PDB file of C-alpha atoms in Angstrom:
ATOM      1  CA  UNK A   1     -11.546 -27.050  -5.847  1.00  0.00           C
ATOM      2  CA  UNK A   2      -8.756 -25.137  -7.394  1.00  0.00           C
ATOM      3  CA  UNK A   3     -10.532 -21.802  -6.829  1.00  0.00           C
ATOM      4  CA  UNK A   4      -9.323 -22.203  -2.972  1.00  0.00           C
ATOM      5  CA  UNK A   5      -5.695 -21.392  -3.944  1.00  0.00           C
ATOM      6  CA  UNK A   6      -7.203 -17.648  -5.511  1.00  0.00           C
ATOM      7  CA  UNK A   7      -9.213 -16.871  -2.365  1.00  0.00           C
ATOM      8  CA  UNK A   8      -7.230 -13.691  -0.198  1.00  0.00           C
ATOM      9  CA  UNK A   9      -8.216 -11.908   2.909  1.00  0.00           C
ATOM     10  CA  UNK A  10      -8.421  -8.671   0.967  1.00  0.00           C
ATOM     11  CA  UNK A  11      -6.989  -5.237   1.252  1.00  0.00           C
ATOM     12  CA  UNK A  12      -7.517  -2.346   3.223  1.00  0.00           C
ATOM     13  CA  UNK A  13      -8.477   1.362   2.802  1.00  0.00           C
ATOM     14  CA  UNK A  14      -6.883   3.938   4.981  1.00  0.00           C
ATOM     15  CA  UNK A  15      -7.709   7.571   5.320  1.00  0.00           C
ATOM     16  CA  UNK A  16      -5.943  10.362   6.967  1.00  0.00           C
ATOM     17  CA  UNK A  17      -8.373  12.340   9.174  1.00  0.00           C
ATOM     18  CA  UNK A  18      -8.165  14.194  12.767  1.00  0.00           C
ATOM     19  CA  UNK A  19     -11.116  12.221  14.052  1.00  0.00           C
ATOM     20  CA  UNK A  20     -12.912   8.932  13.005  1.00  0.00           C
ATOM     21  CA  UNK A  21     -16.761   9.995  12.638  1.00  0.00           C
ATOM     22  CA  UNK A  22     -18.487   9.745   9.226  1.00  0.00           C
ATOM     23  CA  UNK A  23     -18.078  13.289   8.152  1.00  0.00           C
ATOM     24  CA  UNK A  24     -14.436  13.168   8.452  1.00  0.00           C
ATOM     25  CA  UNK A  25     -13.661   9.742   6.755  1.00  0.00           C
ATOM     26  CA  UNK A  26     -15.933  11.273   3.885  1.00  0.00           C
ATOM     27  CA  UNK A  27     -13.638  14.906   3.604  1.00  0.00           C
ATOM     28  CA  UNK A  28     -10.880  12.890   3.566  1.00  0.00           C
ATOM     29  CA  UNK A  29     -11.869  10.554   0.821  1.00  0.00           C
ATOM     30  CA  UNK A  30     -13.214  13.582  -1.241  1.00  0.00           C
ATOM     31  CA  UNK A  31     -10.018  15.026  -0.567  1.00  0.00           C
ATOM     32  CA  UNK A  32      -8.372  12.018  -1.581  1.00  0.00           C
ATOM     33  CA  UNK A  33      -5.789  11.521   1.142  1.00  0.00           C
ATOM     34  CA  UNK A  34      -6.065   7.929   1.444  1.00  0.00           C
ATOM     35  CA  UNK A  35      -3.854   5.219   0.702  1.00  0.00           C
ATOM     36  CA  UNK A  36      -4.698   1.556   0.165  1.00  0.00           C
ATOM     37  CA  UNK A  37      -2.886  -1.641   1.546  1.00  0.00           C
ATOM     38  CA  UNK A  38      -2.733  -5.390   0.607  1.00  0.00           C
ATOM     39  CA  UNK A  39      -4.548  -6.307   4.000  1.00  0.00           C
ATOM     40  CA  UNK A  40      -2.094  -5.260   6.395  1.00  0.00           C
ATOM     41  CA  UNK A  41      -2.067  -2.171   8.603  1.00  0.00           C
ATOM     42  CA  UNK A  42       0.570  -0.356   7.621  1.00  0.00           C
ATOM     43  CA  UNK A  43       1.026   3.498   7.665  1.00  0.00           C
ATOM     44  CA  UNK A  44       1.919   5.239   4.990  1.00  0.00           C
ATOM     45  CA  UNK A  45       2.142   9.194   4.440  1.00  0.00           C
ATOM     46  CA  UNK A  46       3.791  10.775   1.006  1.00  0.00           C
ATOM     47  CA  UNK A  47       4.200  14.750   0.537  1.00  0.00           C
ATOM     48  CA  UNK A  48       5.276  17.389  -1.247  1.00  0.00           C
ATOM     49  CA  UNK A  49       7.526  19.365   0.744  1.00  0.00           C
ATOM     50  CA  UNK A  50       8.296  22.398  -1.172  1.00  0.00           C
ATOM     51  CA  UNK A  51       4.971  23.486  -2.180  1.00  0.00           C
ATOM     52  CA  UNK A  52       3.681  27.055  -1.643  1.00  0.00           C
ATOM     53  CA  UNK A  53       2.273  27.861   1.461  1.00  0.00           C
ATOM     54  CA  UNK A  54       3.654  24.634   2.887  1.00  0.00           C
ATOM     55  CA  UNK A  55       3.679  20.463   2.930  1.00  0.00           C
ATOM     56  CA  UNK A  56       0.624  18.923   0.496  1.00  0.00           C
ATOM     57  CA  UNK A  57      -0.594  15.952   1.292  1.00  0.00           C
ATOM     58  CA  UNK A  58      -1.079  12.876  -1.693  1.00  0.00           C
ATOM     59  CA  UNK A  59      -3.852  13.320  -3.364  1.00  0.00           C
ATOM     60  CA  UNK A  60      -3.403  16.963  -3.838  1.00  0.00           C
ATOM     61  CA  UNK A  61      -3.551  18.756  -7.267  1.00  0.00           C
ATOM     62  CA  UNK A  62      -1.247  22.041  -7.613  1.00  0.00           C
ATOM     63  CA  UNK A  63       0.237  24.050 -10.102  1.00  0.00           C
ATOM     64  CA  UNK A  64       3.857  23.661  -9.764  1.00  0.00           C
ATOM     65  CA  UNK A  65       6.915  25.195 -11.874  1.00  0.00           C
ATOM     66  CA  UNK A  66       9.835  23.879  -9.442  1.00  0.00           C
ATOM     67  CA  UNK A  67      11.808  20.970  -8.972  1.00  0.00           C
ATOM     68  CA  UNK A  68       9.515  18.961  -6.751  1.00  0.00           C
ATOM     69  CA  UNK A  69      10.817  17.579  -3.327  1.00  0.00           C
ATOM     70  CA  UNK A  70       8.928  14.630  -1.792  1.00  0.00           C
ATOM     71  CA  UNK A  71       9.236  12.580   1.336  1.00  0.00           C
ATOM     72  CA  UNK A  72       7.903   9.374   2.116  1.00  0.00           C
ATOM     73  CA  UNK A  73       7.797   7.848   5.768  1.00  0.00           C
ATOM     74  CA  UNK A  74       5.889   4.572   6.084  1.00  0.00           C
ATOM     75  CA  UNK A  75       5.329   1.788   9.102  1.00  0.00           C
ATOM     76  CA  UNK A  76       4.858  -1.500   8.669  1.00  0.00           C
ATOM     77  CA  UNK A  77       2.037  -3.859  10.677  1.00  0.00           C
ATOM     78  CA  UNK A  78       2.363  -5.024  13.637  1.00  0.00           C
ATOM     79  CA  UNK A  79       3.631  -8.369  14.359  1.00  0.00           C
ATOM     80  CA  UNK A  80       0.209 -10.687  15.211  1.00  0.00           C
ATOM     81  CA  UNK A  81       0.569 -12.942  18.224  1.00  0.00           C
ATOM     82  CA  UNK A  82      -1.442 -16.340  17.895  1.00  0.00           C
ATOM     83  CA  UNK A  83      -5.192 -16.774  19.191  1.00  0.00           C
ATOM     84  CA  UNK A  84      -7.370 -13.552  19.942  1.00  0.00           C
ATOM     85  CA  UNK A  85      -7.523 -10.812  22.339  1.00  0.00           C
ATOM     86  CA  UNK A  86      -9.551 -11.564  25.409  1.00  0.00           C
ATOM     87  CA  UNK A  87     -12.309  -9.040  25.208  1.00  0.00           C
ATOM     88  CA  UNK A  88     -13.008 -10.931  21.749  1.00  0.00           C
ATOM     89  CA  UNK A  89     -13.266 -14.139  23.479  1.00  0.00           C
ATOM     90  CA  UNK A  90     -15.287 -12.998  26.045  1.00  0.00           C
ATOM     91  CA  UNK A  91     -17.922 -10.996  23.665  1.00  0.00           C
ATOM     92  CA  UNK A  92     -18.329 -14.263  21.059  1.00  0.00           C
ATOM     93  CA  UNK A  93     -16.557 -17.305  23.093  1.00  0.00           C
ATOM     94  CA  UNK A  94     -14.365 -19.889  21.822  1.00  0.00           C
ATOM     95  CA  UNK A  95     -17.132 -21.738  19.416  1.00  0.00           C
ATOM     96  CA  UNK A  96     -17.948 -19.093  17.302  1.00  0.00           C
ATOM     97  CA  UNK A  97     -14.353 -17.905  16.718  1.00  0.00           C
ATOM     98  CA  UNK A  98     -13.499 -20.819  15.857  1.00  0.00           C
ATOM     99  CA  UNK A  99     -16.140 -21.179  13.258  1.00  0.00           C
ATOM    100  CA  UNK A 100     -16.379 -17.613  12.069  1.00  0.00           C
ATOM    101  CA  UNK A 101     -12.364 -17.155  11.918  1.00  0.00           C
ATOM    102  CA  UNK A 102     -10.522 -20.569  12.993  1.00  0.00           C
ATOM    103  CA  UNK A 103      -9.727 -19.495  15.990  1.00  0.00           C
ATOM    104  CA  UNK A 104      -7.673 -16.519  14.583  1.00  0.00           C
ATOM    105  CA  UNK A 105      -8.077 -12.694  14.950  1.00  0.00           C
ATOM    106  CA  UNK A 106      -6.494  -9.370  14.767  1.00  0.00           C
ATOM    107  CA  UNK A 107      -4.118  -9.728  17.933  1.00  0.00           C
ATOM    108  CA  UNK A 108      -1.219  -7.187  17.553  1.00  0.00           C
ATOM    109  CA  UNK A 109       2.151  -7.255  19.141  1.00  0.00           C
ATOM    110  CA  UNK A 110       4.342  -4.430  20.272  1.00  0.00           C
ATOM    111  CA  UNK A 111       6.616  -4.873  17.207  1.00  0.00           C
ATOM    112  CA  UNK A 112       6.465  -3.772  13.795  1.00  0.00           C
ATOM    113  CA  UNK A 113       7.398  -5.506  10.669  1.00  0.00           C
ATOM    114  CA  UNK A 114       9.916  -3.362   8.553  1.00  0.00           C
ATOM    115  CA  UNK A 115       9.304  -1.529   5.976  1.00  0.00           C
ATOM    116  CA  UNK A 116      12.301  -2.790   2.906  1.00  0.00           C
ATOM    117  CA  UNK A 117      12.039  -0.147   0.239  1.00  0.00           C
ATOM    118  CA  UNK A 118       9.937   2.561  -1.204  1.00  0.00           C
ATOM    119  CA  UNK A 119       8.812   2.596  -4.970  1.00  0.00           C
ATOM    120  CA  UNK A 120       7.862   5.593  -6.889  1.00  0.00           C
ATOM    121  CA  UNK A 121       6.058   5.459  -9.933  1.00  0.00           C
ATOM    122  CA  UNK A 122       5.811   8.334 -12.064  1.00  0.00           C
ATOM    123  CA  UNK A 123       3.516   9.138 -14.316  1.00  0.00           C
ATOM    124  CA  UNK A 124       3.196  11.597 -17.707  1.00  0.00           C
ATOM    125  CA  UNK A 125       0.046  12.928 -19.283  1.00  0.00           C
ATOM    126  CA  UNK A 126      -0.395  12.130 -23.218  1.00  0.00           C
ATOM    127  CA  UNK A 127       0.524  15.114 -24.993  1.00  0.00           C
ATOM    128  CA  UNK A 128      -1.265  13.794 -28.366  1.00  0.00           C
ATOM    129  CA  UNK A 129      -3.221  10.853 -28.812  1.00  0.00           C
ATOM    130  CA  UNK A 130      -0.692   8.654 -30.875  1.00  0.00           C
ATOM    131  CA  UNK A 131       1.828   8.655 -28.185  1.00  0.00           C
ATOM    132  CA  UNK A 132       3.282   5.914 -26.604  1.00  0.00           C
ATOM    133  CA  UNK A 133       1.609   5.191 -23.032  1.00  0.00           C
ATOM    134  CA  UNK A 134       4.007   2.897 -22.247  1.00  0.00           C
ATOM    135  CA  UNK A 135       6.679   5.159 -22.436  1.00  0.00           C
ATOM    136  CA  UNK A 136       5.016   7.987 -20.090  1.00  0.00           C
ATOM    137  CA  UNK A 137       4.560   4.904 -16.842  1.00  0.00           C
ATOM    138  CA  UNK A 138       7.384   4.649 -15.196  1.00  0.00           C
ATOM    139  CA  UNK A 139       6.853   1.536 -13.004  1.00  0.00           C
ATOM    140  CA  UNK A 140       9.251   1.895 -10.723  1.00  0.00           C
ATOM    141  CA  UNK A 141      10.431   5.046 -11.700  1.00  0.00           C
ATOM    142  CA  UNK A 142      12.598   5.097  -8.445  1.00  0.00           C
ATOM    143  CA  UNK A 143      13.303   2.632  -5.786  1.00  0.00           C
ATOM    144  CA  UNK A 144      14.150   3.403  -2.275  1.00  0.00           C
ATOM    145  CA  UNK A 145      15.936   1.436   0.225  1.00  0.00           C
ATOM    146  CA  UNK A 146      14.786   1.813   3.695  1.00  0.00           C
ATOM    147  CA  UNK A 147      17.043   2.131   6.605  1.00  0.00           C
ATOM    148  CA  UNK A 148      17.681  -1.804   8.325  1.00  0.00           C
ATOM    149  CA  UNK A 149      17.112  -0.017  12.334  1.00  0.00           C
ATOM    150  CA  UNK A 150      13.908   1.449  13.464  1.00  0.00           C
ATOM    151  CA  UNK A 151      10.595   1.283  12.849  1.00  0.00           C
ATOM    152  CA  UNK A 152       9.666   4.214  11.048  1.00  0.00           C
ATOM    153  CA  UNK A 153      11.096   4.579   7.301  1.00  0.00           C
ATOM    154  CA  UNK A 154      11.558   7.663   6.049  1.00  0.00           C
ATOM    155  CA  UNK A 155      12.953   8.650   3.013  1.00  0.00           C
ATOM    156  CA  UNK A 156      12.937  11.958   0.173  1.00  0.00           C
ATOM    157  CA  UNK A 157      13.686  12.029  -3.796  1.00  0.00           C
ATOM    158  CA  UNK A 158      12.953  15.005  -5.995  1.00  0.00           C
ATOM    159  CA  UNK A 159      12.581  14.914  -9.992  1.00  0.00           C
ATOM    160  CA  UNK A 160      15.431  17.804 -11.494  1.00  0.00           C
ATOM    161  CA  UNK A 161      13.718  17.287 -14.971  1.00  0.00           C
ATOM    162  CA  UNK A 162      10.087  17.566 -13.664  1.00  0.00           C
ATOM    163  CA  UNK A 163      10.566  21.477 -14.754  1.00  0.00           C
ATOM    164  CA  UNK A 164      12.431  20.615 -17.746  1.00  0.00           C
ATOM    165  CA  UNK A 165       9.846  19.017 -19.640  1.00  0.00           C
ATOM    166  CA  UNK A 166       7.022  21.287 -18.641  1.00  0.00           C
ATOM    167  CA  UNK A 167       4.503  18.561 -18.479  1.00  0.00           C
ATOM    168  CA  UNK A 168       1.272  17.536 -16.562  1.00  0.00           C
ATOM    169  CA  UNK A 169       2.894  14.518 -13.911  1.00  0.00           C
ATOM    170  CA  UNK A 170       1.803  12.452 -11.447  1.00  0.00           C
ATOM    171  CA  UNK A 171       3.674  10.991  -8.437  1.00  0.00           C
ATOM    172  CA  UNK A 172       2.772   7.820  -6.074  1.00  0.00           C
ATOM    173  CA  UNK A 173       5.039   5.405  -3.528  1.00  0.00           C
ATOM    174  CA  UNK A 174       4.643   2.018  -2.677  1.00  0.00           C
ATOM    175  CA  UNK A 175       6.116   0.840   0.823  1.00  0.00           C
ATOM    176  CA  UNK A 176       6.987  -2.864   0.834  1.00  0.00           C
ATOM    177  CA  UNK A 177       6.882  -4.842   3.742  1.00  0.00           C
ATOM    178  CA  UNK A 178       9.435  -7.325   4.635  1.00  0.00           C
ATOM    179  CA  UNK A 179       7.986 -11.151   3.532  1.00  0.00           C
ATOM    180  CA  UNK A 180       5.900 -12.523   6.037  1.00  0.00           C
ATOM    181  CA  UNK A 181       3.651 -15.591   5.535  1.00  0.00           C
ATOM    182  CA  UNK A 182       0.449 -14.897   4.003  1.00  0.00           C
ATOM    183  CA  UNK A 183      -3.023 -16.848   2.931  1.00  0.00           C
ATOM    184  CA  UNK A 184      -2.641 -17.938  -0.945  1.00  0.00           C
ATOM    185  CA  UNK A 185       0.556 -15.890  -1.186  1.00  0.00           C
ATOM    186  CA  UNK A 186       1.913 -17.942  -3.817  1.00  0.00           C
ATOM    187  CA  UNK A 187      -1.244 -18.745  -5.800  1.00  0.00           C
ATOM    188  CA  UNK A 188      -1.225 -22.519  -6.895  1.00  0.00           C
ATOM    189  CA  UNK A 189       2.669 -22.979  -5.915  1.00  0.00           C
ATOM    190  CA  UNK A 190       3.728 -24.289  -9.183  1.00  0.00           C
ATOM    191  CA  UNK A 191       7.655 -24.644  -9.136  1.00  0.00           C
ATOM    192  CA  UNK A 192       9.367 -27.122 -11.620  1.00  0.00           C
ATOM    193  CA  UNK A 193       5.619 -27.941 -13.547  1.00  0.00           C
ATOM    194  CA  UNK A 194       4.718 -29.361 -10.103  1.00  0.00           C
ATOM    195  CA  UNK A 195       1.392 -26.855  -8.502  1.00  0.00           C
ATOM    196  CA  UNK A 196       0.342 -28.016  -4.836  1.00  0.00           C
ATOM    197  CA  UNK A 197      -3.405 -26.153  -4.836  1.00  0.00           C
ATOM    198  CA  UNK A 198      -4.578 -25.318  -1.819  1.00  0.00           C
ATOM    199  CA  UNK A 199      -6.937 -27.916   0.028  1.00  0.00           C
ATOM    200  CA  UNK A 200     -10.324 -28.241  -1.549  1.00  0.00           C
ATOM    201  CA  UNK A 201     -10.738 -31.271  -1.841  1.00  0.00           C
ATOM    202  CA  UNK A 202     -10.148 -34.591  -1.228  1.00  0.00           C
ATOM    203  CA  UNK A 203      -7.209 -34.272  -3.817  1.00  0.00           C
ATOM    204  CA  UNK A 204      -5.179 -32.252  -1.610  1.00  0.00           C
ATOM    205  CA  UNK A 205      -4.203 -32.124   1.986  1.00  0.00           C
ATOM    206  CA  UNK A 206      -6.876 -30.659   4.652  1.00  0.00           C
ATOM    207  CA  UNK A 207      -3.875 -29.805   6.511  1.00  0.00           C
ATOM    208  CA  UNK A 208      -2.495 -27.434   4.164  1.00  0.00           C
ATOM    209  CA  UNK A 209      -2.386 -24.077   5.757  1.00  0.00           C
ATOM    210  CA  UNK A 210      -1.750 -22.015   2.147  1.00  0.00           C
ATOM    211  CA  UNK A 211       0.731 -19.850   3.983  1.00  0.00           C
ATOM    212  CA  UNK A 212       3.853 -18.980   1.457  1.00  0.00           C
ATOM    213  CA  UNK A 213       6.057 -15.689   1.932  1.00  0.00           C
ATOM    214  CA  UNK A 214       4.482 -12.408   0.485  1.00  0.00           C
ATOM    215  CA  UNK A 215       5.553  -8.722   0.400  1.00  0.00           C
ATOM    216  CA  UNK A 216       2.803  -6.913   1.688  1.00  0.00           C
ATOM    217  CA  UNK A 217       2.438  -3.120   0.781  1.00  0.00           C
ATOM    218  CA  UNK A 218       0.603   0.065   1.033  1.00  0.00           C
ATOM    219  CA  UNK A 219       0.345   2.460  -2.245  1.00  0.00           C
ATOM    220  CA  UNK A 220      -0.557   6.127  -1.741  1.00  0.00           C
ATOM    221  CA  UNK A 221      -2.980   8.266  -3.784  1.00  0.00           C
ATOM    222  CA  UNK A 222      -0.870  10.214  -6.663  1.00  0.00           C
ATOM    223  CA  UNK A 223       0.349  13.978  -6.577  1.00  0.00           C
ATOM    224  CA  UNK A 224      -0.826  15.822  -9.541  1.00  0.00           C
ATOM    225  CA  UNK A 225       1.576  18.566 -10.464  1.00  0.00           C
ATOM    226  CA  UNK A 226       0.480  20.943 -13.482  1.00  0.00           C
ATOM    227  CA  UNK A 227       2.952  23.494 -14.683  1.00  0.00           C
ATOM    228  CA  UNK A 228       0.506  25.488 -16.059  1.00  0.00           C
ATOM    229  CA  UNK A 229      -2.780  26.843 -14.480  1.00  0.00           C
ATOM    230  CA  UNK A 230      -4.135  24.388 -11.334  1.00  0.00           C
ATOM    231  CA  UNK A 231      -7.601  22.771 -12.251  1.00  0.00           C
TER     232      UNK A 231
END
């Protein structure tokens, strides 16, 4: 029965395309602007602004000899209102929602959650094979407050030293969603040696919902710059 405090509602791939047929979800994941969330819908875009012959999308590979400049602008999910949209009701009725999903659906709001802060993570290619990998992932390399009005969080960094060191580097965000109740957020909830497992049994409560504050987020695909010839 413990396995039912593990169980999630899974994450999400998103993919940055002009339409939504086949062909064009497939360029874009080839071209690997896509960005992944923890099951939320959030939006999430990350460029290099100073690249020649204009803004490159993440997952592009370049040769670069510059100090990089980067901006970030990401959206959190929309707030969900309770129950489920009425064409949903009316295409399955009441019954089967209930069993399929308890009742519960994608039902978004007019508001967003906010976005808190942007991570970066930077990472440096192994010059030789005895060197440190630890040392080359920086996890969060920076972090990035987001602005406390609006919707929309956008924010820039660039990396002085990137041209300095003369080094193959990498570059991804993470946008970080303000906490907001989620299924098996908290694993088993042990605080104080105490755990309170998630029903699955007759050892724990059926009314349990598993809900416990989580930070959901979106991470982008990495930027690739090479300062020597582009591969």
């Amino acid at each position: 029965e413990r396995q039912a405090s593990f169980f999630v509602t899974g994450g999400l791939v998103a993919v940055h395309t002009d339409g939504r047929s086949r062909e064009e979800i497939w360029d874009a994941l080839q071209r690997r602007d896509v960005y992944g969330t923890s099951g939320d819908r959030i939006l999430l875009w990350f460029d290099l602004e100073n690249a020649p012959g204009g803004l490159r999308h993440m997952g592009s590979e370049l040769s670069f000899a510059e100090t990089p400049e980067f901006v970030v602008r990401a959206a959190g999910s929309f707030e969900q209102k309770p129950g489920c949209p009425r064409d949903v009701v009316a295409s399955l009725g009441r019954e089967r929602i209930q069993r399929l999903c308890a009742g519960e659906c994608y039902n978004p709001g007019d508001k967003r959650h906010r976005i808190s802060r942007v991570e970066v993570i930077r990472i440096t290619r192994q010059q030789t094979e005895d060197e440190s990998v630890a040392e080359l992932i920086e996890d969060p390399w920076k972090t990035l407050p987001c602005p406390p009005e609006g919707e929309l969080c956008e924010v820039r960094f660039e990396d002085p030293s990137y041209a300095e060191r003369g080094r193959d580097t990498l570059y991804y965000v993470r946008a970080i969603q303000e906490p907001t109740p989620a299924v098996n957020g908290g694993g088993v909830r042990c605080q104080n040696g105490v755990c309170e497992p998630c029903y699955g049994n007759f050892r724990t409560s059926e009314s349990d919902d598993c809900l416990t504050d989580s930070e959901e987020r979106a991470w982008s695909s990495p930027i690739y710059l090479l300062p020597g010839s582009a591969r």
